[in-house]
Short mmCIF file of C-alpha atoms in Angstrom, two decimals:
data_model
loop_
_atom_site.label_atom_id
_atom_site.label_comp_id
_atom_site.label_asym_id
_atom_site.label_seq_id
_atom_site.Cartn_x
_atom_site.Cartn_y
_atom_site.Cartn_z
CA MET A 1 -3.20 117.72 55.11
CA THR A 2 -3.04 114.25 56.92
CA HIS A 3 -3.53 114.08 60.45
CA ALA A 4 -1.45 112.05 63.05
CA SER A 5 -4.02 108.77 63.92
CA VAL A 6 -6.19 108.84 66.85
CA ASP A 7 -4.19 105.82 67.84
CA GLN A 8 -1.04 107.51 67.60
CA VAL A 9 -2.15 110.48 69.68
CA TRP A 10 -3.58 108.02 72.28
CA ASP A 11 0.12 106.68 72.39
CA TRP A 12 1.34 110.14 72.69
CA LEU A 13 -0.69 110.76 75.58
CA ALA A 14 0.35 107.50 77.37
CA ALA A 15 3.65 109.08 77.71
CA VAL A 16 2.52 112.20 79.51
CA PRO A 17 2.95 111.54 83.44
CA ASP A 18 0.50 112.79 85.90
CA PRO A 19 2.07 115.90 87.35
CA GLU A 20 1.46 115.25 90.77
CA ILE A 21 2.11 111.34 90.72
CA PRO A 22 4.64 111.17 87.93
CA VAL A 23 5.20 107.51 87.90
CA ILE A 24 1.69 107.09 86.35
CA SER A 25 0.60 108.66 82.78
CA LEU A 26 -2.73 110.32 82.14
CA THR A 27 -4.09 107.25 80.23
CA ASP A 28 -2.91 105.08 83.17
CA LEU A 29 -5.19 107.59 85.37
CA GLY A 30 -8.06 106.75 83.13
CA ILE A 31 -8.83 110.67 82.61
CA ILE A 32 -8.74 110.74 78.91
CA ARG A 33 -12.28 110.06 77.66
CA ASP A 34 -11.88 110.47 73.97
CA VAL A 35 -9.53 111.69 71.34
CA ALA A 36 -10.98 112.89 67.88
CA TRP A 37 -10.33 114.85 64.90
CA GLN A 38 -13.05 117.54 64.12
CA ASP A 39 -12.02 118.31 60.59
CA ASP A 40 -8.37 120.03 61.45
CA THR A 41 -8.84 120.34 65.20
CA LEU A 42 -7.75 117.47 67.53
CA ILE A 43 -10.42 117.50 70.30
CA VAL A 44 -9.27 115.92 73.68
CA THR A 45 -11.89 115.04 76.17
CA VAL A 46 -10.70 115.08 79.74
CA THR A 47 -12.41 114.26 83.11
CA PRO A 48 -11.45 115.77 86.24
CA THR A 49 -10.41 113.34 89.16
CA TYR A 50 -11.72 115.50 92.10
CA SER A 51 -13.52 118.83 91.33
CA GLY A 52 -10.99 120.83 93.13
CA CYS A 53 -7.76 119.27 92.21
CA PRO A 54 -5.04 121.79 91.40
CA ALA A 55 -3.74 119.39 88.96
CA THR A 56 -6.27 119.69 86.28
CA SER A 57 -4.86 123.00 85.01
CA ILE A 58 -1.53 121.64 84.76
CA ILE A 59 -2.67 118.46 83.15
CA ASN A 60 -4.47 120.54 80.39
CA LEU A 61 -1.26 122.29 80.11
CA ASP A 62 0.89 119.08 79.55
CA ILE A 63 -1.59 117.44 77.24
CA GLU A 64 -1.39 120.64 74.98
CA THR A 65 2.45 121.08 75.39
CA ALA A 66 2.90 117.19 74.55
CA LEU A 67 0.80 117.29 71.51
CA ARG A 68 2.25 120.54 70.18
CA GLY A 69 5.63 118.94 70.51
CA HIS A 70 4.30 116.37 68.22
CA GLY A 71 3.54 118.95 65.48
CA ILE A 72 -0.25 119.21 66.08
CA GLU A 73 -1.71 122.92 65.72
CA LYS A 74 -5.08 123.02 66.68
CA ILE A 75 -6.12 121.30 70.09
CA GLU A 76 -9.59 121.62 71.69
CA LEU A 77 -9.70 120.29 75.44
CA LYS A 78 -13.26 119.38 76.39
CA ARG A 79 -14.03 119.04 80.22
CA GLN A 80 -16.83 116.17 80.69
CA LEU A 81 -18.31 115.53 84.05
CA SER A 82 -20.48 112.44 83.61
CA PRO A 83 -20.08 109.81 84.00
CA ALA A 84 -17.85 110.98 86.90
CA TRP A 85 -14.22 109.57 87.09
CA THR A 86 -14.02 106.35 88.99
CA THR A 87 -10.71 104.62 90.28
CA ASP A 88 -12.04 101.60 88.10
CA TRP A 89 -10.79 103.31 85.24
CA LEU A 90 -7.05 103.28 86.51
CA THR A 91 -5.44 100.60 84.35
CA GLU A 92 -3.89 97.37 85.60
CA GLY A 93 -0.34 98.60 84.41
CA GLY A 94 -1.13 101.83 86.36
CA LYS A 95 -2.26 100.17 89.52
CA ARG A 96 1.05 97.97 89.51
CA LYS A 97 2.99 101.22 88.97
CA LEU A 98 1.33 102.78 92.07
CA GLU A 99 2.39 99.69 94.12
CA ALA A 100 5.72 99.66 93.16
CA PHE A 101 6.14 103.47 93.84
CA GLY A 102 4.74 102.68 97.40
CA ILE A 103 1.22 103.97 96.93
CA ALA A 104 -1.26 101.34 97.73
CA PRO A 105 -3.73 101.25 94.76
CA PRO A 106 -7.61 101.34 95.16
CA GLN A 107 -9.36 98.25 96.50
CA PRO A 108 -13.25 97.69 96.04
CA ALA A 109 -13.37 97.22 99.81
CA GLY A 110 -12.72 100.69 100.30
CA GLY A 111 -9.23 100.52 102.15
CA PRO A 112 -5.87 99.27 100.97
CA ASP A 113 -5.19 95.31 101.04
CA HIS A 114 -1.57 95.43 102.48
CA CYS A 115 1.43 97.54 102.97
CA PRO A 116 2.96 98.40 99.57
CA HIS A 117 6.32 98.57 101.39
CA CYS A 118 6.40 95.24 103.15
CA GLY A 119 3.50 93.41 102.21
CA SER A 120 1.94 93.42 105.74
CA LYS A 121 -1.80 93.08 106.28
CA SER A 122 -1.58 94.54 109.46
CA ILE A 123 -2.54 98.25 108.62
CA GLU A 124 -4.54 101.25 109.81
CA LYS A 125 -6.08 104.11 108.63
CA ILE A 126 -4.69 107.48 109.87
CA SER A 127 -7.02 110.15 107.75
CA GLN A 128 -9.45 109.93 104.73
CA PHE A 129 -7.36 112.49 103.25
CA GLY A 130 -3.88 112.64 102.07
CA SER A 131 -1.14 114.47 100.31
CA THR A 132 -3.50 115.20 97.34
CA PRO A 133 -7.13 115.08 96.94
CA CYS A 134 -7.16 111.23 95.59
CA LYS A 135 -5.32 109.89 98.39
CA ALA A 136 -5.83 108.95 102.03
CA THR A 137 -3.17 108.18 104.78
CA TRP A 138 -2.43 104.90 105.93
CA ARG A 139 0.11 103.26 108.25
CA CYS A 140 1.82 99.78 108.56
CA LYS A 141 1.50 98.40 111.90
CA ASP A 142 4.49 96.01 111.11
CA CYS A 143 7.21 98.21 109.39
CA LEU A 144 5.90 101.20 111.00
CA GLU A 145 5.86 103.27 107.68
CA PRO A 146 3.28 105.43 106.74
CA PHE A 147 1.98 105.09 103.19
CA ASP A 148 -0.60 107.08 100.89
CA TYR A 149 -3.70 104.72 99.73
CA PHE A 150 -5.02 105.93 96.21
CA LYS A 151 -8.83 106.07 97.30
CA CYS A 152 -11.81 104.30 95.74
CA ILE A 153 -14.17 106.76 94.27
CA MET B 1 -35.18 138.90 96.19
CA SER B 2 -37.10 135.56 95.46
CA THR B 3 -40.07 137.45 94.90
CA ALA B 4 -38.67 139.24 91.79
CA VAL B 5 -38.11 135.79 89.97
CA THR B 6 -40.05 136.02 86.83
CA SER B 7 -38.57 133.26 84.45
CA GLY B 8 -37.08 129.98 84.90
CA ASP B 9 -33.77 131.15 83.81
CA ASP B 10 -33.43 133.64 86.69
CA ALA B 11 -35.02 130.79 89.21
CA LEU B 12 -31.95 128.46 87.97
CA PHE B 13 -29.57 131.05 88.20
CA GLU B 14 -30.55 131.87 91.86
CA PHE B 15 -30.64 128.02 92.68
CA LEU B 16 -27.05 127.59 91.05
CA CYS B 17 -25.81 130.65 92.97
CA ARG B 18 -27.02 129.13 96.35
CA MET B 19 -25.00 126.00 95.68
CA GLY B 20 -21.95 127.77 94.54
CA ASP B 21 -22.02 130.55 97.45
CA SER B 22 -22.40 127.75 100.20
CA THR B 23 -19.75 125.81 99.09
CA LEU B 24 -17.60 128.71 98.28
CA VAL B 25 -18.24 130.44 101.59
CA LEU B 26 -17.69 127.06 103.52
CA GLY B 27 -14.83 126.42 101.32
CA HIS B 28 -13.32 129.87 102.42
CA ARG B 29 -13.91 129.01 106.18
CA VAL B 30 -12.50 125.90 106.13
CA SER B 31 -9.50 126.87 104.13
CA GLU B 32 -8.90 129.52 107.15
CA TRP B 33 -7.35 126.45 109.06
CA CYS B 34 -4.50 125.79 106.57
CA GLY B 35 -1.33 125.78 108.73
CA HIS B 36 -3.21 125.94 112.13
CA ALA B 37 -5.20 122.56 112.60
CA PRO B 38 -4.14 120.65 115.86
CA VAL B 39 -2.27 118.17 114.06
CA LEU B 40 -0.99 117.65 110.32
CA GLU B 41 -3.23 114.91 109.30
CA GLU B 42 -6.14 117.26 110.07
CA ASP B 43 -4.89 120.08 108.50
CA ILE B 44 -4.57 118.36 105.66
CA ALA B 45 -7.85 116.84 105.84
CA LEU B 46 -9.38 120.42 106.10
CA ALA B 47 -7.51 121.78 103.53
CA ASN B 48 -8.48 119.19 101.30
CA THR B 49 -12.10 119.53 101.98
CA ALA B 50 -11.77 123.15 101.53
CA LEU B 51 -10.12 122.36 98.02
CA ASP B 52 -13.29 120.22 97.08
CA LEU B 53 -15.85 122.87 98.08
CA ILE B 54 -14.10 125.37 95.95
CA GLY B 55 -13.68 123.10 93.09
CA GLN B 56 -17.38 122.36 93.40
CA THR B 57 -18.06 126.11 93.34
CA GLN B 58 -16.04 126.64 90.22
CA LEU B 59 -18.84 124.12 88.55
CA TRP B 60 -21.92 125.62 90.28
CA LEU B 61 -20.77 129.04 89.70
CA GLY B 62 -19.31 128.60 86.32
CA LEU B 63 -23.09 127.22 85.07
CA ALA B 64 -24.63 129.86 86.91
CA GLY B 65 -22.56 132.28 84.68
CA GLU B 66 -23.49 130.46 81.77
CA VAL B 67 -27.42 130.37 82.43
CA GLU B 68 -27.29 134.00 83.10
CA GLY B 69 -25.48 134.72 79.80
CA LYS B 70 -24.17 138.19 80.61
CA GLY B 71 -20.47 137.31 80.32
CA ARG B 72 -19.45 136.48 83.77
CA ASP B 73 -17.66 133.33 84.82
CA ALA B 74 -17.42 131.65 88.09
CA ASP B 75 -14.31 134.09 88.85
CA LYS B 76 -16.00 137.19 88.32
CA LEU B 77 -19.36 136.22 90.50
CA ALA B 78 -17.11 134.89 93.19
CA PHE B 79 -14.65 137.92 93.36
CA LEU B 80 -17.03 140.74 92.07
CA ARG B 81 -20.59 140.63 93.61
CA ASP B 82 -21.18 142.34 97.09
CA GLY B 83 -22.57 140.83 99.96
CA TRP B 84 -26.43 141.33 98.97
CA ASP B 85 -26.02 139.06 95.90
CA PHE B 86 -24.57 136.55 97.76
CA ARG B 87 -26.85 133.31 98.45
CA SER B 88 -24.75 131.45 100.89
CA ALA B 89 -26.46 129.52 103.51
CA LEU B 90 -25.83 131.33 107.05
CA LEU B 91 -24.62 128.02 108.49
CA THR B 92 -21.52 128.48 106.08
CA GLU B 93 -20.96 131.82 107.12
CA VAL B 94 -20.35 131.35 110.99
CA PRO B 95 -16.96 131.85 112.43
CA ASN B 96 -14.95 128.73 112.82
CA GLY B 97 -14.47 128.96 116.52
CA ASP B 98 -12.53 126.32 118.05
CA PHE B 99 -11.72 122.83 116.02
CA GLY B 100 -14.50 121.10 117.59
CA ARG B 101 -17.26 123.59 116.17
CA THR B 102 -15.70 123.64 112.90
CA LEU B 103 -16.31 119.91 112.67
CA MET B 104 -19.53 120.11 114.18
CA ARG B 105 -20.35 122.59 111.40
CA GLN B 106 -19.12 120.47 108.80
CA PHE B 107 -20.99 117.72 110.05
CA LEU B 108 -24.12 119.46 109.80
CA PHE B 109 -23.25 120.94 106.59
CA ASP B 110 -22.19 117.47 104.95
CA ALA B 111 -25.17 115.74 106.17
CA TRP B 112 -27.50 118.23 104.23
CA HIS B 113 -24.91 118.27 101.37
CA SER B 114 -24.77 114.77 101.00
CA ILE B 115 -28.65 114.18 100.98
CA TYR B 116 -29.35 117.44 98.69
CA LEU B 117 -26.70 116.18 96.14
CA GLY B 118 -28.29 112.54 96.31
CA ARG B 119 -31.79 114.15 94.99
CA LEU B 120 -29.88 116.35 92.47
CA LEU B 121 -28.77 113.05 90.81
CA LYS B 122 -31.89 112.78 89.35
CA SER B 123 -32.37 116.48 88.39
CA SER B 124 -34.17 117.13 85.01
CA ASP B 125 -31.34 119.42 84.16
CA LYS B 126 -28.51 117.18 83.00
CA ARG B 127 -25.83 119.72 83.86
CA VAL B 128 -27.00 120.09 87.65
CA ALA B 129 -27.15 116.22 87.46
CA ASP B 130 -23.48 115.84 86.23
CA ILE B 131 -22.26 118.47 88.81
CA ALA B 132 -24.19 116.67 91.51
CA GLU B 133 -22.72 113.26 90.54
CA LYS B 134 -19.34 114.61 90.58
CA ALA B 135 -19.54 116.47 94.18
CA SER B 136 -21.48 113.62 95.61
CA LYS B 137 -18.61 111.42 95.58
CA GLU B 138 -16.39 113.73 97.18
CA VAL B 139 -19.04 114.64 99.94
CA SER B 140 -19.21 111.18 100.93
CA TYR B 141 -15.71 111.34 102.27
CA HIS B 142 -16.35 114.82 103.81
CA LEU B 143 -19.48 113.20 105.76
CA GLU B 144 -17.43 110.00 106.59
CA ARG B 145 -14.66 111.99 108.24
CA SER B 146 -16.69 115.05 109.82
CA ALA B 147 -19.19 112.46 111.26
CA ASP B 148 -16.07 110.06 112.67
CA THR B 149 -14.86 113.33 114.34
CA VAL B 150 -18.23 114.37 115.94
CA VAL B 151 -18.08 111.11 117.46
CA ALA B 152 -14.67 111.02 118.59
CA LEU B 153 -14.91 114.39 120.05
CA GLY B 154 -18.61 114.15 121.48
CA ASP B 155 -17.61 110.68 122.91
CA GLY B 156 -14.31 111.64 124.23
CA THR B 157 -13.04 113.70 127.15
CA GLU B 158 -15.30 115.64 129.49
CA GLU B 159 -13.76 118.83 128.00
CA SER B 160 -14.14 117.60 124.54
CA HIS B 161 -17.72 116.40 125.07
CA ALA B 162 -18.88 119.93 126.47
CA ARG B 163 -17.40 121.67 123.81
CA MET B 164 -19.19 119.74 121.15
CA ALA B 165 -22.43 120.50 123.11
CA ASP B 166 -21.61 124.14 123.06
CA ALA B 167 -20.98 123.98 119.22
CA LEU B 168 -24.06 122.17 118.43
CA ALA B 169 -26.31 124.59 120.82
CA TYR B 170 -24.72 127.46 118.70
CA LEU B 171 -24.90 126.12 115.22
CA TRP B 172 -28.46 124.28 115.58
CA PRO B 173 -30.16 127.66 115.09
CA TYR B 174 -28.63 127.97 111.66
CA VAL B 175 -29.61 124.46 110.52
CA GLY B 176 -33.21 125.25 109.66
CA GLU B 177 -32.88 127.56 106.85
CA LEU B 178 -31.65 124.75 104.91
CA PHE B 179 -34.84 123.56 104.99
CA ALA B 180 -36.99 126.48 104.38
CA GLY B 181 -38.29 126.68 100.92
CA ASP B 182 -39.19 129.67 98.94
CA ALA B 183 -40.51 130.84 95.43
CA VAL B 184 -36.96 130.10 94.11
CA ASP B 185 -37.45 126.46 95.09
CA ALA B 186 -40.75 125.98 94.14
CA ALA B 187 -39.82 126.98 90.83
CA MET B 188 -36.97 124.41 90.98
CA VAL B 189 -39.26 121.58 91.97
CA GLU B 190 -41.81 122.46 89.37
CA ALA B 191 -39.14 122.29 86.74
CA GLY B 192 -37.80 119.13 88.23
CA VAL B 193 -34.36 120.60 88.84
CA ALA B 194 -34.14 120.51 92.71
CA PRO B 195 -36.31 119.03 95.36
CA ASP B 196 -38.27 120.79 98.01
CA PRO B 197 -36.12 121.34 100.97
CA ALA B 198 -38.56 120.43 103.38
CA SER B 199 -39.01 116.89 101.89
CA LEU B 200 -35.38 116.31 103.06
CA ARG B 201 -35.72 116.99 106.78
CA GLU B 202 -36.78 113.72 108.09
CA GLU B 203 -33.77 112.00 106.64
CA TYR B 204 -31.62 114.73 107.77
CA ASP B 205 -32.82 114.48 111.44
CA ALA B 206 -32.52 110.57 111.13
CA LEU B 207 -29.14 110.70 109.79
CA VAL B 208 -27.83 113.48 112.15
CA GLY B 209 -29.77 111.89 115.00
CA ARG B 210 -27.86 108.77 114.77
CA ILE B 211 -24.52 109.96 114.59
CA LEU B 212 -24.98 112.61 117.68
CA GLU B 213 -26.59 109.65 119.69
CA GLU B 214 -23.14 107.83 119.12
CA ALA B 215 -21.51 110.87 119.73
CA THR B 216 -23.49 111.15 123.28
CA LEU B 217 -25.04 114.31 122.25
CA ALA B 218 -28.54 114.87 122.10
CA LEU B 219 -30.53 116.36 118.74
CA PRO B 220 -31.77 119.49 119.76
CA GLU B 221 -35.59 119.92 119.95
CA GLY B 222 -35.62 123.67 119.00
CA ARG B 223 -36.85 124.55 115.55
CA PHE B 224 -36.01 128.27 115.74
CA ALA B 225 -34.25 129.33 112.63
CA HIS B 226 -32.08 132.05 111.05
CA LYS B 227 -32.95 132.85 107.74
CA GLY B 228 -31.91 135.08 104.95
CA GLY B 229 -29.08 133.97 103.63
CA ARG B 230 -30.08 131.48 100.91
CA ASP B 231 -32.69 134.37 99.79
CA GLY B 232 -29.83 136.99 100.37
CA ARG B 233 -32.44 139.20 102.29
CA MET B 234 -29.89 139.09 105.17
CA HIS B 235 -26.56 137.67 105.71
CA THR B 236 -24.55 137.27 108.87
CA GLU B 237 -22.44 140.30 110.07
CA HIS B 238 -19.53 137.86 109.31
CA LEU B 239 -19.97 137.53 105.24
CA GLY B 240 -18.97 141.01 104.74
CA HIS B 241 -15.75 140.18 106.60
CA ILE B 242 -15.02 137.06 104.58
CA LEU B 243 -15.58 139.07 101.21
CA THR B 244 -12.95 141.86 102.41
CA GLN B 245 -10.32 138.94 102.69
CA MET B 246 -11.81 136.89 99.63
CA GLN B 247 -12.32 139.86 97.14
CA TRP B 248 -9.68 142.59 98.06
CA LEU B 249 -6.95 141.30 95.50
CA GLN B 250 -9.44 141.34 92.32
CA ARG B 251 -10.95 144.45 93.68
CA ALA B 252 -7.55 146.32 94.07
CA TYR B 253 -6.16 145.07 90.81
CA PRO B 254 -9.02 144.16 88.60
CA GLY B 255 -8.43 141.52 86.08
CA CYS B 256 -5.15 140.23 87.61
CA THR B 257 -4.39 136.61 86.83
CA TRP B 258 -1.37 134.53 88.17
#
């Protein structure tokens, strides 16, 4: 029996949206560590973004559902903690999609560079925490809109 | 009891329960604020902190179950043990009190947590180091926020300052337990798994002292410490009440899942 190639599987995973921020995919998010065949079992290694992220189990379910949809029968999901996930693994494409969606992408400086709505640099932090564990809440002092910042870890 | 510890795995199991039970109980306590915090942002922040702590609990207790090798997973350890088997630090068990006391407790815990996890990054047990690596990223955010809030409220109005001073006076006697080592800690030090708790005290006092000074609060001088949580000898009377809330569903409907 011939398997789908590993590259093909990566392409399929690139089409699975993040359940909480559906504008980016799981591969954009950088949480898929490895895809490999072991005999007739496909092993997908996934890393959690935050240890308590409630999306983790949904993500695993979505991966399994997507791959089964492509005819893969034996799937094993492995969790890998180290090296711990970092926002450095967000792809450049993913960062652009976040910005276009109104979520400021992570910056090495530790805070957003500008308001994703109007581009103003006059912004302030409201809270280190936001609507999901991976985000903080900021506000633009020019357009007055609040926005999410994908925080840097 | 710690004196009954015989093999390395027993001590490791105890150590992992201490980590996981403290994050579990504090996570539960903090989650009690969900829907009750003074403003929406604080509600979200408290819920996120609780979520991180419960997530870390899954990792610590999951590994504890693996090390124990009796088929107990994180859920079984969390929901089917009784109070005397818990190893949570007493500081994590005390009631929330007002918002100020909750944040002071969080700060006193976060400061210890961040320093301790920093040391665990060098643990000889890779599984422990991996969890510490993951958790320490989250805890740096917890500490940043709780320290900011302690400063804002301590150096705030007369009322908020007085409340923070009361909170500190109430909580301080629970801090010492975090630095009191016993046979389990000694076994962990020997195996290179975890540091001697006492060795963190100086760094802790320096960090906490710096933030309290900014908050116009004084680092208390007393070193009296309530003990008995980490070794399970004697918990606060509050733990049983927490467990009745946390465990009733699994106890009433064993094996029930969502």
